[in-house]
Every structure is written in structure tokens, then in C-alpha cells.
Amino acid sequence: MTASTRPLISVITPSFNRGAWVGDAVRSVLAQTVREIEHVVVDDGSTDGTFEVLQELAASDDRVQVARQENRGPSAARNRALSMATGTYVTFLDSDDLLPPDRLEKQLRYLEEHPDADAVFGTQELVPAPGIETPDREHWASGRPQHCWSTMLVLRSQILDVGAFDEELWDGEDTDLSFRLRGRGLQLDAVDDVYLLRRFIGDNLTYSTNDPTPTLLASVRRHLRRRQADST
């Protein structure tokens, strides 16, 4: 991709041992109705051939940018991808999930129609793999829309201004980032449109944590400590 075709949106994906799934994730990005995009995928030390799958995808479409690093966790992989990204906006996708084909178009339209909004995020639909049951969580089974921070579309510059992802966090990093963005005064709007097809395959990091409350509380405590430190 040349400077004259700089993408409008960079989709950021960390990947660890998702060789059987990451190809579908990338193809869901390339199938977006918005074409001015790039997909930056960082292989976080996979041992199952994930990087080879990514190399083949990058060779077939120059909108796919890939890199490889030692296993340092999803936050570090996302930050590496952010350092490679060139889009005006960024959004995020895990390597075993899928984007609905019109997601980015809907998000751009929302921001155009709501100039006070700095970012917009939506809901997720659970798509268990064959033979895998949906996690036994009350909030999954409630029937209410489940908003997902990682679906956020936001200016890349605003992500970088708050220091991107906390690399000490291997879980809840997107919630932590959202607190820091709100702490800077950004308006993050939630809508009920489905922006993510979350596939459960049995060993997802999110799947392995049955109760999300401790992660949320930890993010709140980190946010309060930062506010206290900033005020002293």
C-alpha cells in the first residue's frame, strides 16, 4: 500500500496459535464494504503455523500487513500493530472472531452523523463453534445486547495520546483503555448494532474466564489510582 492510498481505517489484530481461525478473521476484514482499509496482524509467538497463514494472506492482498514477535501478550501485540498502522481511524478484532461486512461503513456513518462523538462501539453476537457450548454466564444468557469495548472505532491519534494498551494486562486491556479515553474527556457512544461475531472455540481467553466482574473491578481500581496520582 503506497502513501497515495493511505487507508482510512486500520484494523488491529493480535494472534497467538490461531492458524485454523485467523484466515477467516482476515477475510472478514477484507470483505468490508469500506475498501480504504488495512489489516495489521501481529503474530505473538505462535507455534502452530499461524504466521505462515498470515504470510500467505499478505502475499495475496497488500492491505494485509503482518509482523511476528516473541510471545508477550495481547496488549504488546496490539501496540506493535498500532506502531505499524497508518490509518486515520483504528478498530480492533481478535483473531478468532469476525466482522459483519458492513460494520466499518456503519461506524463511519455514525461518526459523521454524530459530530460530538469521538468514538463508537457496538454489541457482539456469540457464535459457538460446533460442539462448543456458550459460556455459562448470566449476562450472556440475559438476551440483552452485550456491548464490547474492542469494537470501538476511534482516531488512531487518540489511542496513541493515552499511551495505547497497558502491556502488563493480558485480560481486560480494552476496558482499561476505554477508562483512559473517557478520562481524557472523549465521548464514547454505544449503539445496539452488532459489530462483532464472537466465535467461541473452547480455549478463548474470554471463554476461560467465567466471571468478568474481577477484571472489570481491577480496571476500575487502576483507573482510580491513575486519577489519584494525576491529582497529586
mmCIF file of C-alpha atoms in Angstrom:
data_model
loop_
_atom_site.group_PDB
_atom_site.id
_atom_site.type_symbol
_atom_site.label_atom_id
_atom_site.label_comp_id
_atom_site.label_asym_id
_atom_site.label_seq_id
_atom_site.Cartn_x
_atom_site.Cartn_y
_atom_site.Cartn_z
ATOM 1 C CA MET A 1 0.000 0.000 0.000
ATOM 2 C CA THR A 2 1.532 3.304 -1.080
ATOM 3 C CA ALA A 3 1.324 6.726 0.548
ATOM 4 C CA SER A 4 -1.175 7.804 -2.119
ATOM 5 C CA THR A 5 -3.539 5.049 -0.995
ATOM 6 C CA ARG A 6 -3.213 5.598 2.738
ATOM 7 C CA PRO A 7 -6.036 3.693 4.448
ATOM 8 C CA LEU A 8 -8.851 5.416 6.255
ATOM 9 C CA ILE A 9 -9.128 2.631 8.857
ATOM 10 C CA SER A 10 -6.572 0.252 10.343
ATOM 11 C CA VAL A 11 -7.973 -2.948 11.855
ATOM 12 C CA ILE A 12 -5.663 -4.201 14.624
ATOM 13 C CA THR A 13 -5.390 -7.911 15.440
ATOM 14 C CA PRO A 14 -3.105 -9.860 17.804
ATOM 15 C CA SER A 15 -2.846 -13.577 17.130
ATOM 16 C CA PHE A 16 -1.490 -16.478 19.139
ATOM 17 C CA ASN A 17 -1.886 -20.061 17.918
ATOM 18 C CA ARG A 18 -4.940 -19.340 15.783
ATOM 19 C CA GLY A 19 -3.776 -20.833 12.499
ATOM 20 C CA ALA A 20 -7.100 -22.618 11.996
ATOM 21 C CA TRP A 21 -9.148 -19.469 12.574
ATOM 22 C CA VAL A 22 -7.175 -16.344 11.709
ATOM 23 C CA GLY A 23 -7.719 -16.720 7.962
ATOM 24 C CA ASP A 24 -11.477 -16.289 8.418
ATOM 25 C CA ALA A 25 -10.883 -13.218 10.584
ATOM 26 C CA VAL A 26 -8.675 -11.590 7.943
ATOM 27 C CA ARG A 27 -11.095 -12.412 5.144
ATOM 28 C CA SER A 28 -13.940 -10.809 7.115
ATOM 29 C CA VAL A 29 -11.903 -7.595 7.216
ATOM 30 C CA LEU A 30 -11.074 -7.689 3.513
ATOM 31 C CA ALA A 31 -14.783 -8.222 2.735
ATOM 32 C CA GLN A 32 -15.789 -4.925 4.366
ATOM 33 C CA THR A 33 -17.949 -2.596 2.290
ATOM 34 C CA VAL A 34 -15.429 0.140 3.142
ATOM 35 C CA ARG A 35 -12.405 -0.536 0.934
ATOM 36 C CA GLU A 36 -9.951 2.087 2.238
ATOM 37 C CA ILE A 37 -8.661 -0.193 4.983
ATOM 38 C CA GLU A 38 -5.638 -2.126 6.132
ATOM 39 C CA HIS A 39 -5.479 -5.118 8.445
ATOM 40 C CA VAL A 40 -2.412 -5.150 10.690
ATOM 41 C CA VAL A 41 -1.915 -8.549 12.327
ATOM 42 C CA VAL A 42 0.879 -9.337 14.787
ATOM 43 C CA ASP A 43 1.674 -12.978 15.470
ATOM 44 C CA ASP A 44 2.527 -13.122 19.178
ATOM 45 C CA GLY A 45 4.933 -16.051 19.135
ATOM 46 C CA SER A 46 2.647 -18.731 17.698
ATOM 47 C CA THR A 47 3.915 -22.299 17.338
ATOM 48 C CA ASP A 48 1.112 -23.726 15.166
ATOM 49 C CA GLY A 49 1.754 -22.189 11.758
ATOM 50 C CA THR A 50 -0.278 -19.021 12.335
ATOM 51 C CA PHE A 51 2.458 -16.812 10.875
ATOM 52 C CA GLU A 52 2.681 -18.886 7.709
ATOM 53 C CA VAL A 53 -1.080 -18.499 7.207
ATOM 54 C CA LEU A 54 -0.713 -14.737 7.667
ATOM 55 C CA GLN A 55 2.163 -14.546 5.206
ATOM 56 C CA GLU A 56 0.044 -16.227 2.524
ATOM 57 C CA LEU A 57 -2.801 -13.796 3.154
ATOM 58 C CA ALA A 58 -0.454 -10.799 2.998
ATOM 59 C CA ALA A 59 1.009 -12.054 -0.268
ATOM 60 C CA SER A 60 -2.459 -12.180 -1.816
ATOM 61 C CA ASP A 61 -3.671 -8.723 -0.693
ATOM 62 C CA ASP A 62 -1.442 -5.736 0.077
ATOM 63 C CA ARG A 63 -3.996 -4.419 2.560
ATOM 64 C CA VAL A 64 -2.790 -7.113 4.982
ATOM 65 C CA GLN A 65 0.309 -6.171 6.998
ATOM 66 C CA VAL A 66 1.894 -8.803 9.240
ATOM 67 C CA ALA A 67 4.678 -8.985 11.801
ATOM 68 C CA ARG A 68 5.964 -11.539 14.272
ATOM 69 C CA GLN A 69 7.320 -11.215 17.811
ATOM 70 C CA GLU A 70 8.087 -13.328 20.850
ATOM 71 C CA ASN A 71 5.071 -14.136 22.995
ATOM 72 C CA ARG A 72 4.437 -11.000 25.054
ATOM 73 C CA GLY A 73 0.676 -10.977 25.362
ATOM 74 C CA PRO A 74 -2.239 -9.368 23.503
ATOM 75 C CA SER A 75 -1.583 -5.818 24.709
ATOM 76 C CA ALA A 76 2.003 -5.852 23.479
ATOM 77 C CA ALA A 77 0.898 -7.360 20.156
ATOM 78 C CA ARG A 78 -1.767 -4.686 19.732
ATOM 79 C CA ASN A 79 0.766 -1.958 20.499
ATOM 80 C CA ARG A 80 3.159 -3.413 17.926
ATOM 81 C CA ALA A 81 0.362 -3.360 15.369
ATOM 82 C CA LEU A 82 -0.526 0.223 16.292
ATOM 83 C CA SER A 83 3.085 1.238 15.654
ATOM 84 C CA MET A 84 2.754 -0.200 12.134
ATOM 85 C CA ALA A 85 -0.701 1.209 11.403
ATOM 86 C CA THR A 86 -1.193 4.181 9.095
ATOM 87 C CA GLY A 87 -4.979 4.634 9.104
ATOM 88 C CA THR A 88 -6.710 7.737 10.380
ATOM 89 C CA TYR A 89 -9.015 5.557 12.470
ATOM 90 C CA VAL A 90 -8.367 2.264 14.230
ATOM 91 C CA THR A 91 -10.561 -0.547 15.437
ATOM 92 C CA PHE A 92 -9.838 -3.986 16.844
ATOM 93 C CA LEU A 93 -10.572 -7.624 16.090
ATOM 94 C CA ASP A 94 -9.422 -10.783 17.853
ATOM 95 C CA SER A 95 -8.001 -13.428 15.555
ATOM 96 C CA ASP A 96 -10.777 -15.967 16.151
ATOM 97 C CA ASP A 97 -13.648 -13.513 15.599
ATOM 98 C CA LEU A 98 -15.362 -11.997 12.553
ATOM 99 C CA LEU A 99 -16.548 -8.567 11.386
ATOM 100 C CA PRO A 100 -20.039 -8.228 9.909
ATOM 101 C CA PRO A 101 -19.455 -6.993 6.333
ATOM 102 C CA ASP A 102 -20.947 -3.517 6.833
ATOM 103 C CA ARG A 103 -19.555 -2.819 10.309
ATOM 104 C CA LEU A 104 -16.979 -0.193 9.361
ATOM 105 C CA GLU A 105 -19.378 1.550 6.989
ATOM 106 C CA LYS A 106 -21.957 1.818 9.781
ATOM 107 C CA GLN A 107 -19.398 3.149 12.250
ATOM 108 C CA LEU A 108 -18.100 5.814 9.878
ATOM 109 C CA ARG A 109 -21.658 6.895 9.089
ATOM 110 C CA TYR A 110 -22.447 7.157 12.804
ATOM 111 C CA LEU A 111 -19.451 9.395 13.473
ATOM 112 C CA GLU A 112 -20.362 11.580 10.506
ATOM 113 C CA GLU A 113 -23.936 11.938 11.771
ATOM 114 C CA HIS A 114 -22.894 12.494 15.419
ATOM 115 C CA PRO A 115 -20.054 15.045 15.369
ATOM 116 C CA ASP A 116 -19.951 15.227 19.178
ATOM 117 C CA ALA A 117 -18.950 11.550 19.371
ATOM 118 C CA ASP A 118 -15.222 10.772 19.463
ATOM 119 C CA ALA A 119 -15.741 7.015 19.108
ATOM 120 C CA VAL A 120 -18.497 4.473 18.654
ATOM 121 C CA PHE A 121 -18.730 0.854 19.754
ATOM 122 C CA GLY A 122 -21.420 -1.765 19.435
ATOM 123 C CA THR A 123 -22.609 -5.184 20.502
ATOM 124 C CA GLN A 124 -21.415 -8.713 19.942
ATOM 125 C CA GLU A 125 -23.198 -11.851 18.803
ATOM 126 C CA LEU A 126 -21.940 -15.164 20.121
ATOM 127 C CA VAL A 127 -21.189 -17.844 17.533
ATOM 128 C CA PRO A 128 -20.051 -21.063 19.256
ATOM 129 C CA ALA A 129 -18.068 -23.497 17.136
ATOM 130 C CA PRO A 130 -19.703 -26.886 16.503
ATOM 131 C CA GLY A 131 -19.804 -28.874 19.741
ATOM 132 C CA ILE A 132 -18.872 -25.891 21.923
ATOM 133 C CA GLU A 133 -21.460 -24.576 24.365
ATOM 134 C CA THR A 134 -21.955 -20.881 25.068
ATOM 135 C CA PRO A 135 -20.265 -19.872 28.361
ATOM 136 C CA ASP A 136 -22.485 -20.222 31.402
ATOM 137 C CA ARG A 137 -22.663 -16.547 32.258
ATOM 138 C CA GLU A 138 -25.795 -14.751 33.346
ATOM 139 C CA HIS A 139 -25.023 -11.759 31.122
ATOM 140 C CA TRP A 140 -24.560 -13.948 28.029
ATOM 141 C CA ALA A 141 -27.927 -15.599 28.625
ATOM 142 C CA SER A 142 -29.857 -12.456 29.551
ATOM 143 C CA GLY A 143 -30.937 -11.662 25.988
ATOM 144 C CA ARG A 144 -29.781 -8.055 26.375
ATOM 145 C CA PRO A 145 -27.328 -6.539 23.877
ATOM 146 C CA GLN A 146 -23.757 -7.190 25.044
ATOM 147 C CA HIS A 147 -21.613 -4.179 24.279
ATOM 148 C CA CYS A 148 -17.973 -4.819 23.511
ATOM 149 C CA TRP A 149 -15.233 -2.211 24.002
ATOM 150 C CA SER A 150 -12.966 -3.774 21.399
ATOM 151 C CA THR A 151 -15.445 -2.882 18.639
ATOM 152 C CA MET A 152 -14.585 0.788 19.156
ATOM 153 C CA LEU A 153 -13.797 2.908 16.096
ATOM 154 C CA VAL A 154 -11.663 5.858 17.173
ATOM 155 C CA LEU A 155 -8.955 8.129 15.816
ATOM 156 C CA ARG A 156 -5.571 6.425 15.942
ATOM 157 C CA SER A 157 -4.032 9.618 17.326
ATOM 158 C CA GLN A 158 -6.371 9.488 20.339
ATOM 159 C CA ILE A 159 -5.329 5.927 21.151
ATOM 160 C CA LEU A 160 -1.667 6.915 20.989
ATOM 161 C CA ASP A 161 -2.259 10.044 23.083
ATOM 162 C CA VAL A 162 -3.328 7.919 26.079
ATOM 163 C CA GLY A 163 -0.402 5.520 25.735
ATOM 164 C CA ALA A 164 -2.205 2.735 23.846
ATOM 165 C CA PHE A 165 -2.606 -0.597 25.683
ATOM 166 C CA ASP A 166 -1.163 -1.394 29.100
ATOM 167 C CA GLU A 167 1.238 -4.244 28.350
ATOM 168 C CA GLU A 168 1.007 -5.551 31.915
ATOM 169 C CA LEU A 169 -2.581 -6.586 31.176
ATOM 170 C CA TRP A 170 -3.369 -9.863 29.405
ATOM 171 C CA ASP A 171 -7.102 -9.534 30.099
ATOM 172 C CA GLY A 172 -9.375 -6.507 30.376
ATOM 173 C CA GLU A 173 -6.969 -4.322 28.411
ATOM 174 C CA ASP A 174 -9.767 -2.918 26.251
ATOM 175 C CA THR A 175 -11.789 -1.887 29.317
ATOM 176 C CA ASP A 176 -8.716 -0.241 30.798
ATOM 177 C CA LEU A 177 -8.136 1.672 27.562
ATOM 178 C CA SER A 178 -11.739 2.864 27.488
ATOM 179 C CA PHE A 179 -11.403 4.277 31.014
ATOM 180 C CA ARG A 180 -8.308 6.213 29.984
ATOM 181 C CA LEU A 181 -10.022 7.581 26.889
ATOM 182 C CA ARG A 182 -13.007 8.703 28.951
ATOM 183 C CA GLY A 183 -10.579 10.177 31.464
ATOM 184 C CA ARG A 184 -9.301 12.432 28.685
ATOM 185 C CA GLY A 185 -12.835 13.669 28.122
ATOM 186 C CA LEU A 186 -13.626 11.672 24.983
ATOM 187 C CA GLN A 187 -17.236 10.835 24.245
ATOM 188 C CA LEU A 188 -17.564 7.105 23.526
ATOM 189 C CA ASP A 189 -21.010 6.287 22.175
ATOM 190 C CA ALA A 190 -22.559 2.824 22.491
ATOM 191 C CA VAL A 191 -25.049 1.559 19.907
ATOM 192 C CA ASP A 192 -27.003 -1.671 19.749
ATOM 193 C CA ASP A 193 -25.846 -2.675 16.244
ATOM 194 C CA VAL A 194 -23.963 -5.966 16.083
ATOM 195 C CA TYR A 195 -20.349 -5.028 15.324
ATOM 196 C CA LEU A 196 -18.720 -8.347 16.243
ATOM 197 C CA LEU A 197 -19.347 -12.031 15.648
ATOM 198 C CA ARG A 198 -17.545 -13.559 18.604
ATOM 199 C CA ARG A 199 -16.635 -17.157 17.922
ATOM 200 C CA PHE A 200 -16.187 -19.463 20.894
ATOM 201 C CA ILE A 201 -13.898 -22.378 20.137
ATOM 202 C CA GLY A 202 -13.284 -23.733 23.641
ATOM 203 C CA ASP A 203 -9.960 -22.146 24.581
ATOM 204 C CA ASN A 204 -10.594 -18.430 24.031
ATOM 205 C CA LEU A 205 -9.087 -16.230 26.715
ATOM 206 C CA THR A 206 -12.520 -14.703 27.342
ATOM 207 C CA TYR A 207 -14.154 -18.135 27.394
ATOM 208 C CA SER A 208 -11.801 -19.334 30.122
ATOM 209 C CA THR A 209 -12.886 -16.527 32.461
ATOM 210 C CA ASN A 210 -16.423 -17.362 33.513
ATOM 211 C CA ASP A 211 -16.987 -14.291 35.673
ATOM 212 C CA PRO A 212 -15.914 -10.953 34.116
ATOM 213 C CA THR A 213 -16.530 -8.973 37.325
ATOM 214 C CA PRO A 214 -12.968 -9.253 38.774
ATOM 215 C CA THR A 215 -11.469 -7.979 35.511
ATOM 216 C CA LEU A 216 -13.859 -5.027 35.439
ATOM 217 C CA LEU A 217 -13.181 -4.174 39.090
ATOM 218 C CA ALA A 218 -9.429 -4.366 38.515
ATOM 219 C CA SER A 219 -9.763 -1.908 35.628
ATOM 220 C CA VAL A 220 -11.795 0.454 37.801
ATOM 221 C CA ARG A 221 -9.170 0.297 40.572
ATOM 222 C CA ARG A 222 -6.355 1.034 38.094
ATOM 223 C CA HIS A 223 -8.327 3.983 36.737
ATOM 224 C CA LEU A 224 -8.922 5.400 40.228
ATOM 225 C CA ARG A 225 -5.235 5.004 41.135
ATOM 226 C CA ARG A 226 -4.251 6.881 37.967
ATOM 227 C CA ARG A 227 -6.682 9.699 38.769
ATOM 228 C CA GLN A 228 -5.346 9.939 42.289
ATOM 229 C CA ALA A 229 -1.750 10.030 41.052
ATOM 230 C CA ASP A 230 -2.599 12.713 38.478
ATOM 231 C CA SER A 231 -4.188 14.896 41.128
ATOM 232 C CA THR A 232 -1.164 14.846 43.452
#
